[in-house]
PDB file of C-alpha atoms in Angstrom:
ATOM      1  CA  MET A1055     178.276 221.276 -50.515  1.00 75.00           C
ATOM      2  CA  THR A1056     177.564 219.088 -53.593  1.00 84.00           C
ATOM      3  CA  ALA A1057     178.077 215.401 -53.978  1.00 90.00           C
ATOM      4  CA  VAL A1058     181.734 214.228 -53.375  1.00 92.00           C
ATOM      5  CA  PRO A1059     183.519 211.374 -54.752  1.00 93.00           C
ATOM      6  CA  GLY A1060     184.572 208.729 -52.248  1.00 92.00           C
ATOM      7  CA  ALA A1061     187.631 206.400 -52.492  1.00 93.00           C
ATOM      8  CA  ASP A1062     185.729 204.173 -54.936  1.00 94.00           C
ATOM      9  CA  GLY A1063     185.033 207.177 -57.253  1.00 94.00           C
ATOM     10  CA  ARG A1064     181.262 207.148 -56.598  1.00 95.00           C
ATOM     11  CA  LEU A1065     179.563 210.505 -56.006  1.00 95.00           C
ATOM     12  CA  ARG A1066     177.979 210.800 -52.508  1.00 96.00           C
ATOM     13  CA  CYS A1067     176.315 213.288 -50.243  1.00 95.00           C
ATOM     14  CA  GLY A1068     179.086 215.005 -48.584  1.00 92.00           C
ATOM     15  CA  TRP A1069     178.159 214.198 -45.091  1.00 94.00           C
ATOM     16  CA  ALA A1070     178.579 210.279 -46.090  1.00 95.00           C
ATOM     17  CA  LEU A1071     182.473 210.759 -46.391  1.00 94.00           C
ATOM     18  CA  ALA A1072     182.900 211.883 -42.595  1.00 94.00           C
ATOM     19  CA  SER A1073     183.401 208.395 -41.303  1.00 95.00           C
ATOM     20  CA  GLU A1074     183.064 204.592 -42.546  1.00 95.00           C
ATOM     21  CA  ASP A1075     180.070 204.280 -40.529  1.00 96.00           C
ATOM     22  CA  TYR A1076     178.440 207.121 -41.992  1.00 96.00           C
ATOM     23  CA  GLN A1077     179.363 205.906 -45.413  1.00 96.00           C
ATOM     24  CA  HIS A1078     178.045 202.331 -44.806  1.00 96.00           C
ATOM     25  CA  TYR A1079     174.831 203.892 -43.332  1.00 97.00           C
ATOM     26  CA  HIS A1080     174.349 206.403 -46.359  1.00 96.00           C
ATOM     27  CA  ASP A1081     175.080 203.721 -48.954  1.00 96.00           C
ATOM     28  CA  THR A1082     172.895 200.897 -47.506  1.00 95.00           C
ATOM     29  CA  GLU A1083     170.087 202.336 -45.540  1.00 95.00           C
ATOM     30  CA  TRP A1084     169.511 206.182 -45.487  1.00 96.00           C
ATOM     31  CA  GLY A1085     166.748 207.082 -47.949  1.00 93.00           C
ATOM     32  CA  ARG A1086     165.800 203.447 -48.531  1.00 93.00           C
ATOM     33  CA  ALA A1087     162.352 202.074 -47.807  1.00 92.00           C
ATOM     34  CA  VAL A1088     161.846 200.442 -44.346  1.00 92.00           C
ATOM     35  CA  GLU A1089     158.918 198.296 -43.622  1.00 88.00           C
ATOM     36  CA  GLY A1090     157.367 196.704 -40.470  1.00 93.00           C
ATOM     37  CA  GLU A1091     156.404 198.554 -37.493  1.00 94.00           C
ATOM     38  CA  ALA A1092     159.295 197.488 -35.314  1.00 96.00           C
ATOM     39  CA  ALA A1093     161.750 198.768 -37.809  1.00 97.00           C
ATOM     40  CA  LEU A1094     160.010 202.072 -38.111  1.00 97.00           C
ATOM     41  CA  PHE A1095     159.577 202.152 -34.341  1.00 97.00           C
ATOM     42  CA  GLU A1096     163.298 201.867 -34.126  1.00 98.00           C
ATOM     43  CA  ARG A1097     164.044 204.759 -36.512  1.00 97.00           C
ATOM     44  CA  LEU A1098     161.511 206.925 -34.690  1.00 96.00           C
ATOM     45  CA  SER A1099     163.286 206.089 -31.383  1.00 98.00           C
ATOM     46  CA  LEU A1100     166.578 206.587 -32.517  1.00 97.00           C
ATOM     47  CA  GLU A1101     165.810 209.980 -34.118  1.00 95.00           C
ATOM     48  CA  ALA A1102     164.288 211.060 -30.831  1.00 94.00           C
ATOM     49  CA  PHE A1103     167.542 209.877 -29.017  1.00 96.00           C
ATOM     50  CA  GLN A1104     169.413 212.013 -31.465  1.00 94.00           C
ATOM     51  CA  SER A1105     167.912 215.192 -30.766  1.00 90.00           C
ATOM     52  CA  GLY A1106     170.576 217.557 -29.758  1.00 89.00           C
ATOM     53  CA  LEU A1107     173.389 215.081 -30.428  1.00 92.00           C
ATOM     54  CA  SER A1108     175.369 213.972 -33.383  1.00 92.00           C
ATOM     55  CA  TRP A1109     173.897 211.203 -35.326  1.00 94.00           C
ATOM     56  CA  ILE A1110     177.284 209.379 -35.288  1.00 95.00           C
ATOM     57  CA  THR A1111     176.786 208.936 -31.687  1.00 96.00           C
ATOM     58  CA  ILE A1112     173.421 207.247 -32.052  1.00 96.00           C
ATOM     59  CA  LEU A1113     174.663 205.151 -35.137  1.00 96.00           C
ATOM     60  CA  ARG A1114     177.639 203.695 -33.025  1.00 96.00           C
ATOM     61  CA  LYS A1115     175.321 203.027 -30.115  1.00 98.00           C
ATOM     62  CA  ARG A1116     172.746 201.518 -32.326  1.00 97.00           C
ATOM     63  CA  GLU A1117     173.325 197.678 -31.451  1.00 98.00           C
ATOM     64  CA  ALA A1118     173.410 198.824 -27.596  1.00 98.00           C
ATOM     65  CA  PHE A1119     169.973 200.362 -28.052  1.00 98.00           C
ATOM     66  CA  ARG A1120     168.525 197.369 -29.884  1.00 98.00           C
ATOM     67  CA  ALA A1121     169.673 195.104 -27.092  1.00 98.00           C
ATOM     68  CA  ALA A1122     168.289 197.598 -24.220  1.00 98.00           C
ATOM     69  CA  PHE A1123     164.886 198.257 -26.125  1.00 98.00           C
ATOM     70  CA  ALA A1124     164.211 194.447 -26.991  1.00 98.00           C
ATOM     71  CA  GLY A1125     164.728 194.823 -30.601  1.00 97.00           C
ATOM     72  CA  PHE A1126     162.606 197.755 -30.681  1.00 98.00           C
ATOM     73  CA  ASP A1127     159.575 195.368 -30.495  1.00 98.00           C
ATOM     74  CA  PRO A1128     156.596 197.980 -29.745  1.00 97.00           C
ATOM     75  CA  GLN A1129     154.565 195.448 -27.724  1.00 97.00           C
ATOM     76  CA  ALA A1130     157.639 194.536 -25.591  1.00 98.00           C
ATOM     77  CA  VAL A1131     158.780 198.208 -25.041  1.00 98.00           C
ATOM     78  CA  ALA A1132     155.115 199.011 -24.283  1.00 98.00           C
ATOM     79  CA  ALA A1133     155.169 196.470 -21.464  1.00 98.00           C
ATOM     80  CA  PHE A1134     158.482 198.096 -19.912  1.00 98.00           C
ATOM     81  CA  ASP A1135     158.098 198.922 -16.211  1.00 98.00           C
ATOM     82  CA  ASP A1136     159.917 201.011 -13.543  1.00 97.00           C
ATOM     83  CA  ALA A1137     162.519 198.360 -13.308  1.00 98.00           C
ATOM     84  CA  ASP A1138     163.056 198.472 -17.063  1.00 98.00           C
ATOM     85  CA  ARG A1139     163.320 202.200 -16.848  1.00 98.00           C
ATOM     86  CA  ALA A1140     165.840 201.972 -14.043  1.00 98.00           C
ATOM     87  CA  ARG A1141     167.745 199.349 -16.206  1.00 98.00           C
ATOM     88  CA  LEU A1142     168.095 201.692 -19.035  1.00 98.00           C
ATOM     89  CA  LEU A1143     169.009 204.799 -17.039  1.00 98.00           C
ATOM     90  CA  SER A1144     172.041 202.911 -16.065  1.00 98.00           C
ATOM     91  CA  ASP A1145     173.069 201.306 -19.383  1.00 98.00           C
ATOM     92  CA  ALA A1146     176.248 203.139 -20.404  1.00 97.00           C
ATOM     93  CA  GLY A1147     175.790 201.478 -23.826  1.00 97.00           C
ATOM     94  CA  ILE A1148     172.912 204.007 -24.758  1.00 98.00           C
ATOM     95  CA  VAL A1149     172.114 207.678 -24.128  1.00 97.00           C
ATOM     96  CA  ARG A1150     170.899 207.857 -20.627  1.00 96.00           C
ATOM     97  CA  ASN A1151     168.431 210.743 -20.875  1.00 97.00           C
ATOM     98  CA  ALA A1152     165.446 210.112 -18.658  1.00 98.00           C
ATOM     99  CA  ALA A1153     163.122 212.157 -20.977  1.00 97.00           C
ATOM    100  CA  LYS A1154     164.193 210.274 -24.120  1.00 97.00           C
ATOM    101  CA  ILE A1155     163.852 206.885 -22.483  1.00 98.00           C
ATOM    102  CA  ASP A1156     160.239 207.783 -21.281  1.00 98.00           C
ATOM    103  CA  ALA A1157     159.356 209.144 -24.696  1.00 98.00           C
ATOM    104  CA  VAL A1158     160.409 205.693 -26.417  1.00 98.00           C
ATOM    105  CA  ILE A1159     158.406 203.865 -23.860  1.00 98.00           C
ATOM    106  CA  ASN A1160     155.377 206.111 -24.309  1.00 98.00           C
ATOM    107  CA  ASN A1161     155.679 206.125 -27.918  1.00 98.00           C
ATOM    108  CA  ALA A1162     155.467 202.273 -27.851  1.00 98.00           C
ATOM    109  CA  ARG A1163     152.391 202.278 -25.899  1.00 98.00           C
ATOM    110  CA  ALA A1164     150.912 205.247 -28.173  1.00 98.00           C
ATOM    111  CA  LEU A1165     151.794 202.817 -31.173  1.00 97.00           C
ATOM    112  CA  MET A1166     149.986 199.945 -29.385  1.00 96.00           C
ATOM    113  CA  LYS A1167     146.832 202.131 -29.020  1.00 96.00           C
ATOM    114  CA  LEU A1168     146.561 203.042 -32.521  1.00 95.00           C
ATOM    115  CA  PRO A1169     143.280 201.679 -34.139  1.00 92.00           C
ATOM    116  CA  GLU A1170     143.629 198.331 -35.774  1.00 88.00           C
ATOM    117  CA  HIS A1171     143.367 199.465 -39.047  1.00 90.00           C
ATOM    118  CA  GLU A1172     146.120 202.024 -38.690  1.00 93.00           C
ATOM    119  CA  SER A1173     149.934 201.699 -38.329  1.00 93.00           C
ATOM    120  CA  LEU A1174     153.048 204.045 -38.014  1.00 94.00           C
ATOM    121  CA  GLY A1175     153.826 202.998 -41.777  1.00 93.00           C
ATOM    122  CA  GLY A1176     150.349 204.151 -42.552  1.00 93.00           C
ATOM    123  CA  LEU A1177     150.738 207.487 -40.972  1.00 93.00           C
ATOM    124  CA  LEU A1178     153.993 207.968 -42.627  1.00 94.00           C
ATOM    125  CA  ASP A1179     152.552 207.309 -45.898  1.00 93.00           C
ATOM    126  CA  ARG A1180     149.977 209.956 -45.517  1.00 94.00           C
ATOM    127  CA  TYR A1181     152.494 212.724 -45.380  1.00 94.00           C
ATOM    128  CA  ARG A1182     155.008 211.190 -47.813  1.00 90.00           C
ATOM    129  CA  THR A1183     156.768 214.070 -49.704  1.00 81.00           C
ATOM    130  CA  PRO A1184     155.638 214.005 -53.242  1.00 80.00           C
ATOM    131  CA  VAL A1185     157.977 212.093 -55.465  1.00 76.00           C
ATOM    132  CA  ASP A1186     158.144 214.729 -58.174  1.00 78.00           C
ATOM    133  CA  ARG A1187     159.746 217.172 -55.884  1.00 86.00           C
ATOM    134  CA  PRO A1188     163.178 218.142 -57.602  1.00 91.00           C
ATOM    135  CA  ALA A1189     166.240 216.448 -56.221  1.00 93.00           C
ATOM    136  CA  PRO A1190     168.477 218.723 -53.983  1.00 95.00           C
ATOM    137  CA  GLN A1191     171.596 219.821 -55.597  1.00 94.00           C
ATOM    138  CA  THR A1192     173.585 220.787 -52.482  1.00 93.00           C
ATOM    139  CA  LEU A1193     173.123 220.000 -48.668  1.00 91.00           C
ATOM    140  CA  ALA A1194     171.932 223.604 -48.495  1.00 93.00           C
ATOM    141  CA  ASP A1195     169.033 222.567 -50.539  1.00 94.00           C
ATOM    142  CA  VAL A1196     167.885 219.904 -48.125  1.00 95.00           C
ATOM    143  CA  PRO A1197     165.311 221.260 -45.521  1.00 94.00           C
ATOM    144  CA  SER A1198     165.525 220.457 -41.963  1.00 95.00           C
ATOM    145  CA  ALA A1199     161.617 220.198 -41.744  1.00 96.00           C
ATOM    146  CA  THR A1200     158.730 220.455 -44.280  1.00 95.00           C
ATOM    147  CA  ALA A1201     155.030 221.056 -44.132  1.00 94.00           C
ATOM    148  CA  GLU A1202     154.646 217.516 -44.455  1.00 95.00           C
ATOM    149  CA  SER A1203     156.799 216.785 -41.502  1.00 96.00           C
ATOM    150  CA  ALA A1204     155.019 219.418 -39.470  1.00 97.00           C
ATOM    151  CA  ALA A1205     151.671 217.802 -40.192  1.00 97.00           C
ATOM    152  CA  LEU A1206     153.159 214.255 -39.388  1.00 97.00           C
ATOM    153  CA  ALA A1207     154.628 215.691 -36.032  1.00 97.00           C
ATOM    154  CA  LYS A1208     151.222 217.284 -35.099  1.00 98.00           C
ATOM    155  CA  ASP A1209     149.132 213.810 -35.987  1.00 97.00           C
ATOM    156  CA  LEU A1210     151.803 211.804 -33.763  1.00 97.00           C
ATOM    157  CA  LYS A1211     151.399 214.072 -30.967  1.00 98.00           C
ATOM    158  CA  LYS A1212     147.439 214.221 -31.234  1.00 97.00           C
ATOM    159  CA  ARG A1213     147.997 210.462 -30.723  1.00 97.00           C
ATOM    160  CA  GLY A1214     149.855 210.696 -27.784  1.00 97.00           C
ATOM    161  CA  PHE A1215     153.560 210.363 -29.390  1.00 98.00           C
ATOM    162  CA  ARG A1216     156.457 212.421 -27.703  1.00 96.00           C
ATOM    163  CA  PHE A1217     159.613 213.817 -28.686  1.00 94.00           C
ATOM    164  CA  VAL A1218     158.408 213.976 -32.410  1.00 95.00           C
ATOM    165  CA  GLY A1219     158.672 217.503 -33.520  1.00 96.00           C
ATOM    166  CA  PRO A1220     158.998 218.472 -37.288  1.00 97.00           C
ATOM    167  CA  ILE A1221     162.773 218.045 -37.429  1.00 96.00           C
ATOM    168  CA  THR A1222     162.550 214.821 -35.711  1.00 96.00           C
ATOM    169  CA  ALA A1223     159.665 213.695 -37.844  1.00 96.00           C
ATOM    170  CA  TYR A1224     161.472 214.896 -41.242  1.00 96.00           C
ATOM    171  CA  ALA A1225     164.649 213.057 -40.151  1.00 96.00           C
ATOM    172  CA  MET A1226     162.843 209.792 -39.714  1.00 95.00           C
ATOM    173  CA  MET A1227     161.075 210.435 -43.113  1.00 95.00           C
ATOM    174  CA  GLN A1228     164.606 210.689 -44.823  1.00 95.00           C
ATOM    175  CA  ALA A1229     165.680 207.835 -42.855  1.00 94.00           C
ATOM    176  CA  THR A1230     162.881 205.427 -43.788  1.00 95.00           C
ATOM    177  CA  GLY A1231     162.705 206.526 -47.712  1.00 92.00           C
ATOM    178  CA  TYR A1232     159.395 208.482 -47.170  1.00 93.00           C
ATOM    179  CA  VAL A1233     161.416 211.397 -48.817  1.00 93.00           C
ATOM    180  CA  ASN A1234     164.669 211.146 -50.932  1.00 93.00           C
ATOM    181  CA  ASP A1235     167.010 213.616 -49.932  1.00 95.00           C
ATOM    182  CA  HIS A1236     170.183 212.069 -51.525  1.00 95.00           C
ATOM    183  CA  LEU A1237     171.695 214.728 -53.765  1.00 96.00           C
ATOM    184  CA  GLY A1238     170.813 214.639 -57.550  1.00 95.00           C
ATOM    185  CA  THR A1239     174.086 213.464 -58.363  1.00 95.00           C
ATOM    186  CA  CYS A1240     174.601 211.042 -55.606  1.00 96.00           C
ATOM    187  CA  TRP A1241     174.929 207.386 -56.716  1.00 95.00           C
ATOM    188  CA  VAL A1242     172.376 206.041 -54.207  1.00 95.00           C
ATOM    189  CA  ARG A1243     169.800 208.395 -55.565  1.00 91.00           C
ATOM    190  CA  HIS A1244     169.981 206.604 -58.749  1.00 82.00           C
ATOM    191  CA  GLY A1245     171.367 203.255 -57.721  1.00 75.00           C
ATOM    192  CA  ASN A1246     174.098 202.950 -59.973  1.00 53.00           C
TER     193      ASN A1246
END
C-alpha cells in the first residue's frame, strides 16, 4: 500500500487512516524524536504490551497505562512491590498480562541499574538506523525488524531487559524517531 490521501487531502501512510486515533498518533507522534528516560521507557513498555495485540488496543488504553505505571517514571516503577503487581493484575484499564507486567517492572529495574554514564536513549542512539536509508515507498518496504534492532534487542537483553526482541525493539525505534519509516510521499516525513 502506498501513501493514501486523508479527508484533508494530505498523503499519509495507509495504516494511519484506519481510525482517528491512528491518524492523530501518526500525524503528531510516530516517528518523531522522543527525549527523556521516562518517555522512552513508556514507549518500550507499551511496545512490549502490544506484542501479539493490535496497536490500537494499546493506544486506546494509554492513559490508563500511564496512571497504572506512575507516568512510566522508571524509578517509581522499579520500586513496585507485590501489592503493586496485584493492583496491576486487577486493573481492567490496562492489558492484564502477568508476564508483560513483570517485564515492565523488571525493565524499570534494569534501566535503574545502567551505569551512570549510560541511558536508554544512549543505547537507542548506538543502533540508530542510518539516515541515508532510502524512504520506503510502500508498506511492504517497511521491515518488521532490522540488523540494528536485533543488535539493540541483544544488548538490552544482556543488560537484563525482557520482552525486547528484535520486532519490539524495531517498533520502539520507529515510534521514537530512531528510524523514519514514514513512506516517501507521506506528508509527515517531509513536515509540510
